[in-house]
Short mmCIF file of C-alpha atoms in Angstrom, two decimals:
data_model
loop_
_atom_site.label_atom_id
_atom_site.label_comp_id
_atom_site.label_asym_id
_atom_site.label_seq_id
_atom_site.Cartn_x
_atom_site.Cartn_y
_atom_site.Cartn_z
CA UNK A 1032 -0.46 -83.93 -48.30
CA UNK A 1033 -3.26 -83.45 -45.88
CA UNK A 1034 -5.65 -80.93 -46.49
CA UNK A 1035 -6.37 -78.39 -43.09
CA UNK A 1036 -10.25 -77.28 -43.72
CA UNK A 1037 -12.11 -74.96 -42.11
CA UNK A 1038 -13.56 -77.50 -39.44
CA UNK A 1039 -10.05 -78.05 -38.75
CA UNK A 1040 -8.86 -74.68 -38.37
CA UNK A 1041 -11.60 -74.03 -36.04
CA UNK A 1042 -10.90 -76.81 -33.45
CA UNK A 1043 -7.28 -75.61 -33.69
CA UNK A 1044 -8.07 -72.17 -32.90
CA UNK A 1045 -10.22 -74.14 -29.48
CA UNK A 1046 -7.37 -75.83 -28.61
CA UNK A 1047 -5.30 -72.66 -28.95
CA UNK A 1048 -8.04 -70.30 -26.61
CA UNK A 1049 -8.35 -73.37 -24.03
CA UNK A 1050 -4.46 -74.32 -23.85
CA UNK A 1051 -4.00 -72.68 -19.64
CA UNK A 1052 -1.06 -72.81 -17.16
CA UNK A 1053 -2.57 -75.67 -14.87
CA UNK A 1054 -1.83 -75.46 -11.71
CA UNK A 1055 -4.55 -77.52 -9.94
CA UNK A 1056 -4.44 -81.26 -10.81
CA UNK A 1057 -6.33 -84.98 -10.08
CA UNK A 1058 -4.02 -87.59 -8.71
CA UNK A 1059 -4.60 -89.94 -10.89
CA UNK A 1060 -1.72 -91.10 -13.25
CA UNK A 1061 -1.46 -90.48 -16.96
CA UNK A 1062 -2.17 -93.37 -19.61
CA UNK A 1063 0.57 -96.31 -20.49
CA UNK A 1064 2.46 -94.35 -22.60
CA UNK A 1065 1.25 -91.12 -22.62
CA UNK A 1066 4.19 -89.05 -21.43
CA UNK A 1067 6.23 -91.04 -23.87
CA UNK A 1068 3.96 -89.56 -26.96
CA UNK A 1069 3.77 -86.39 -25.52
CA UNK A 1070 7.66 -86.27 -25.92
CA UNK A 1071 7.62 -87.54 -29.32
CA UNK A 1072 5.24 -84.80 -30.68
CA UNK A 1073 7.35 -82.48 -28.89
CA UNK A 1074 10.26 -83.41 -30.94
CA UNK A 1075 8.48 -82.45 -34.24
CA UNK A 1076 8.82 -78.76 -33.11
CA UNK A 1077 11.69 -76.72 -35.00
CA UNK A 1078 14.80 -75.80 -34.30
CA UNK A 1079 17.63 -73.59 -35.26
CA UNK A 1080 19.81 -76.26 -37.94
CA UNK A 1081 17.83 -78.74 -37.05
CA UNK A 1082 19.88 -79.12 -33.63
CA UNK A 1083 16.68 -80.59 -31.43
CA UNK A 1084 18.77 -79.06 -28.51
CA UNK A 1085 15.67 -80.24 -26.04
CA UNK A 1086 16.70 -82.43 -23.21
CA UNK A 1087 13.79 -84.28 -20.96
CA UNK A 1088 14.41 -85.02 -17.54
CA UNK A 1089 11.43 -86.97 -15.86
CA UNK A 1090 11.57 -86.23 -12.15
CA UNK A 1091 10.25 -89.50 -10.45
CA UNK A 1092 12.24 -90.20 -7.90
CA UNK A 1093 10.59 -88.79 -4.47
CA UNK A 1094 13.92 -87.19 -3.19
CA UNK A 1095 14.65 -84.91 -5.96
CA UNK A 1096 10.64 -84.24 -6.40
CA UNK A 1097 11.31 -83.15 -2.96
CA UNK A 1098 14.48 -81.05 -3.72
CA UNK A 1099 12.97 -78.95 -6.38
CA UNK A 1100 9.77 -78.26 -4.37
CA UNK A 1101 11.98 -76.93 -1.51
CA UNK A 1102 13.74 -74.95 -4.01
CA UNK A 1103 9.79 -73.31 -5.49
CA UNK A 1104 9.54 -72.42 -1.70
CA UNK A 1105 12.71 -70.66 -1.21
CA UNK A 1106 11.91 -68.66 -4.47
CA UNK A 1107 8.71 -68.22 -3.96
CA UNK A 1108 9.24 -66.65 -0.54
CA UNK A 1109 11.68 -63.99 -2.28
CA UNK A 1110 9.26 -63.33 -4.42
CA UNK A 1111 6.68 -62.50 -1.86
CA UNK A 1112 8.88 -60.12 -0.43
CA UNK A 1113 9.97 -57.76 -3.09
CA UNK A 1114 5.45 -57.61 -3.67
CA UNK A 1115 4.19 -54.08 -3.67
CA UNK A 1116 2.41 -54.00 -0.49
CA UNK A 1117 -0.73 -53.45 -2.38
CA UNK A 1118 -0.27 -56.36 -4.67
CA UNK A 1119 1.28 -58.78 -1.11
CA UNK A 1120 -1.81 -60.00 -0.08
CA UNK A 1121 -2.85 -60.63 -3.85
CA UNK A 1122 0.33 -63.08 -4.61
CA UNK A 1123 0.38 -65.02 -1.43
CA UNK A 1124 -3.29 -65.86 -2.26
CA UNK A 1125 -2.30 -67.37 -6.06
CA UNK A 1126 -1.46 -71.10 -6.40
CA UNK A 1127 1.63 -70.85 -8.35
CA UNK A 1128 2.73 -74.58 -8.84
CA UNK A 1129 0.94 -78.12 -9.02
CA UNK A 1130 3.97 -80.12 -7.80
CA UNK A 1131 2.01 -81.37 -4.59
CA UNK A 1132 -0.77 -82.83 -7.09
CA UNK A 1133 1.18 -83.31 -10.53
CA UNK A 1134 1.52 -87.26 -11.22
CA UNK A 1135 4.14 -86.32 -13.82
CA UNK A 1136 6.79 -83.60 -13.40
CA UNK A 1137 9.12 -82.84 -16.43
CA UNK A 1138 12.15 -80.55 -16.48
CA UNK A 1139 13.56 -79.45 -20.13
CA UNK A 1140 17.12 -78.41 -20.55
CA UNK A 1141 18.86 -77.06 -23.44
CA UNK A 1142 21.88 -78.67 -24.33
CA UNK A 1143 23.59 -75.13 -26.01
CA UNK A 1144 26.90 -77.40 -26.93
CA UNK A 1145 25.49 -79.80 -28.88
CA UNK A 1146 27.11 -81.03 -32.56
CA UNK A 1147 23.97 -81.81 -34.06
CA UNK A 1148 23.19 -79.75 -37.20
CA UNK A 1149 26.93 -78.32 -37.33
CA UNK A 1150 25.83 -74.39 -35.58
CA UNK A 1151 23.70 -73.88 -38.38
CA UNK A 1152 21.91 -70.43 -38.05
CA UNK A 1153 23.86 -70.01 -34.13
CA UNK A 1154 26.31 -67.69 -34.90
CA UNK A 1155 24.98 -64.36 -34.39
CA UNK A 1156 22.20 -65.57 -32.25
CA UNK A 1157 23.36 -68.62 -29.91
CA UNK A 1158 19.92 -68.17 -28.12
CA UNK A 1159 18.20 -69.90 -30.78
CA UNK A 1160 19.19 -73.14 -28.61
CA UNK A 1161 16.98 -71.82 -25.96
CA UNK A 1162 14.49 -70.86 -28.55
CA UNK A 1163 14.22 -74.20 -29.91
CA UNK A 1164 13.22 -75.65 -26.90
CA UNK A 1165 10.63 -73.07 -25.90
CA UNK A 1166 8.96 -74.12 -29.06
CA UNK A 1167 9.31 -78.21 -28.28
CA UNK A 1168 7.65 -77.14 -24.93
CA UNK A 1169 4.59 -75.42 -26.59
CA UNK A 1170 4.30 -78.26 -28.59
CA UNK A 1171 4.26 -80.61 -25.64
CA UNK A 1172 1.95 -78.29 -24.36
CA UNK A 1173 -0.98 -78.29 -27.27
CA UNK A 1174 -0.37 -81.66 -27.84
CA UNK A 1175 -1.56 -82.40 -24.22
CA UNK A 1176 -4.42 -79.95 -24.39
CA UNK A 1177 -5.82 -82.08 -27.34
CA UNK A 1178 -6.01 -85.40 -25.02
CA UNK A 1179 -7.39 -83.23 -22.19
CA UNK A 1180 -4.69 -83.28 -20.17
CA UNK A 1181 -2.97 -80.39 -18.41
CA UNK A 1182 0.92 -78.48 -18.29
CA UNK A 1183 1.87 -76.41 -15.68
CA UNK A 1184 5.34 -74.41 -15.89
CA UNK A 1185 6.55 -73.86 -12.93
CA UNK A 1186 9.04 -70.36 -13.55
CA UNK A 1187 9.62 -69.38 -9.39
CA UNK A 1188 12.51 -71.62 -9.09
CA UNK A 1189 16.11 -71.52 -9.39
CA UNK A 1190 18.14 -73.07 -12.21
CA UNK A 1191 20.99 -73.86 -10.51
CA UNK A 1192 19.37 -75.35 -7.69
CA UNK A 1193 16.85 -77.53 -10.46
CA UNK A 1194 20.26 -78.53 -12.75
CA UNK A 1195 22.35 -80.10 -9.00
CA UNK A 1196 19.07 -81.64 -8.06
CA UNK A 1197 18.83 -83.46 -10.76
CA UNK A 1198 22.25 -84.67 -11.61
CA UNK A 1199 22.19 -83.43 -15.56
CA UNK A 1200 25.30 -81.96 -17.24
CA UNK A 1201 26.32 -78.57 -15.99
CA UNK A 1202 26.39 -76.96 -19.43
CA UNK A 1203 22.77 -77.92 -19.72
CA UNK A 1204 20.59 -74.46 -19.60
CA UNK A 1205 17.22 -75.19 -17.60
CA UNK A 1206 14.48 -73.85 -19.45
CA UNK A 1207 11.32 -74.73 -17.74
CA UNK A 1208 10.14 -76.86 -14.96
CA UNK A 1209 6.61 -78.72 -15.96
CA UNK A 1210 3.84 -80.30 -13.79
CA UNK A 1211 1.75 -82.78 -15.97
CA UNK A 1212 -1.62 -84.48 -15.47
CA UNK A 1213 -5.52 -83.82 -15.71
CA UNK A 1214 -6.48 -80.73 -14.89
CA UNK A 1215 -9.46 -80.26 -11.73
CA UNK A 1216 -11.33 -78.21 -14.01
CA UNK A 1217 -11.43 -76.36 -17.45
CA UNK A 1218 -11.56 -73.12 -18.16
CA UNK A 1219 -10.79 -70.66 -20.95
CA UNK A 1220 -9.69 -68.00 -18.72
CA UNK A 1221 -6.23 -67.75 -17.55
CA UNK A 1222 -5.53 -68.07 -13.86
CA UNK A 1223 -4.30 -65.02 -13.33
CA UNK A 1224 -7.15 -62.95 -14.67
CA UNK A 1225 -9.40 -64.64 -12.86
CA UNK A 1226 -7.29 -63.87 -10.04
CA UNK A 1227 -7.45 -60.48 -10.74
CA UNK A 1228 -3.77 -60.43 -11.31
CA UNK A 1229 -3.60 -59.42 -15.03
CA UNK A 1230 -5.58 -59.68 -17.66
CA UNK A 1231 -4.99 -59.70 -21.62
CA UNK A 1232 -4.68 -57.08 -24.10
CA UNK A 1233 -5.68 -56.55 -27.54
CA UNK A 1234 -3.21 -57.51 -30.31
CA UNK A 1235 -3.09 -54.32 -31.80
CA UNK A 1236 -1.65 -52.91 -28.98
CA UNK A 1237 1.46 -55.11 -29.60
CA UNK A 1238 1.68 -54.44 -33.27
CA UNK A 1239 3.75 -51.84 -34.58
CA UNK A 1240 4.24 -50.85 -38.64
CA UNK A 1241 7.11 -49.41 -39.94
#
């Protein structure tokens, strides 16, 4: 059994402060093999009865690529619109997707009517499916952070429009949309704060004892 020191639990807790919702990316294309071992780490993440509901779609082909991105604007343009006038000029400012820069775009699905690991734990909570594949996207997620390269989820689109773009199963729940690659630059600030969108709060403000 390995043994997870100190110096070890401090790089984790780096990669954890420095993990950021990319959105600006280099052209330049990913290792041989590097989506493919993303994946496979991503796998390792839990799930309700040991289901591994997650379903990878890599978007390559230039059509659908196109399809989706049409489908961010469309969104995105609603989105503008229902903006407090205050906040308007704010949003339309924020770069809210990477797909023009991205060399690898992933979408993740969950497949809620799978067999595997006979409903275990589904009954009164069939959202663990979705759970499941939240956490297999995190894991994607730090797993890239620790080779230096950057995930972007792009959540301004419409899943209906994503699932008939890219030919999957209709039973197939979209979960998130993800532009992959090296990030422009490195920060440990989110985006948005930055931006002076949001910013974080302290923990305790979450917490509540009963």
């Amino acid at each position: 059994m390995p043994q997870f020191d100190g110096n070890f639990r401090a790089r984790l807790y780096d990669l954890l402060r420095w993990r950021r919702d990319v959105r600006r990316f280099k052209r330049e294309p990913l290792p041989e093999g590097a989506i493919d071992r993303l994946i496979n780490l991503a796998c390792l993440a839990p799930s309700v009865g040991l289901s591994e509901p997650w379903r990878f779609v890599l978007v390559e082909d230039p059509a659908r690529r196109a399809a989706i991105r049409v489908n961010f604007e469309i969104c995105n343009a609603a989105a503008l619109a229902m903006q407090e006038p205050d906040r308007a000029a704010l949003y339309a400012r924020l770069k809210l997707q990477g797909m023009d820069e991205a060399p690898v775009q992933v979408a993740v699905f969950a497949d809620r009517e799978t067999v595997q690991g006979y409903r275990l734990g589904r009954l009164t909570m069939p959202e663990t499916i979705d759970y499941s594949v939240v956490t297999a996207i995190h894991t994607f997620w730090l797993a890239a952070r620790a080779e230096g390269i950057g995930v972007g989820w792009v959540s301004i689109i419409d899943p209906k429009g994503v699932t008939a773009a890219l030919d999957v199963p209709g039973d197939w729940i979209f979960i998130g949309y993800l532009c992959v690659g090296y990030p422009q630059a490195e920060d440990d600030t989110p985006t948005l704060q930055r931006a002076g969108w949001e910013h974080r709060h302290a923990p305790d403000t979450v917490v509540l004892r009963r």
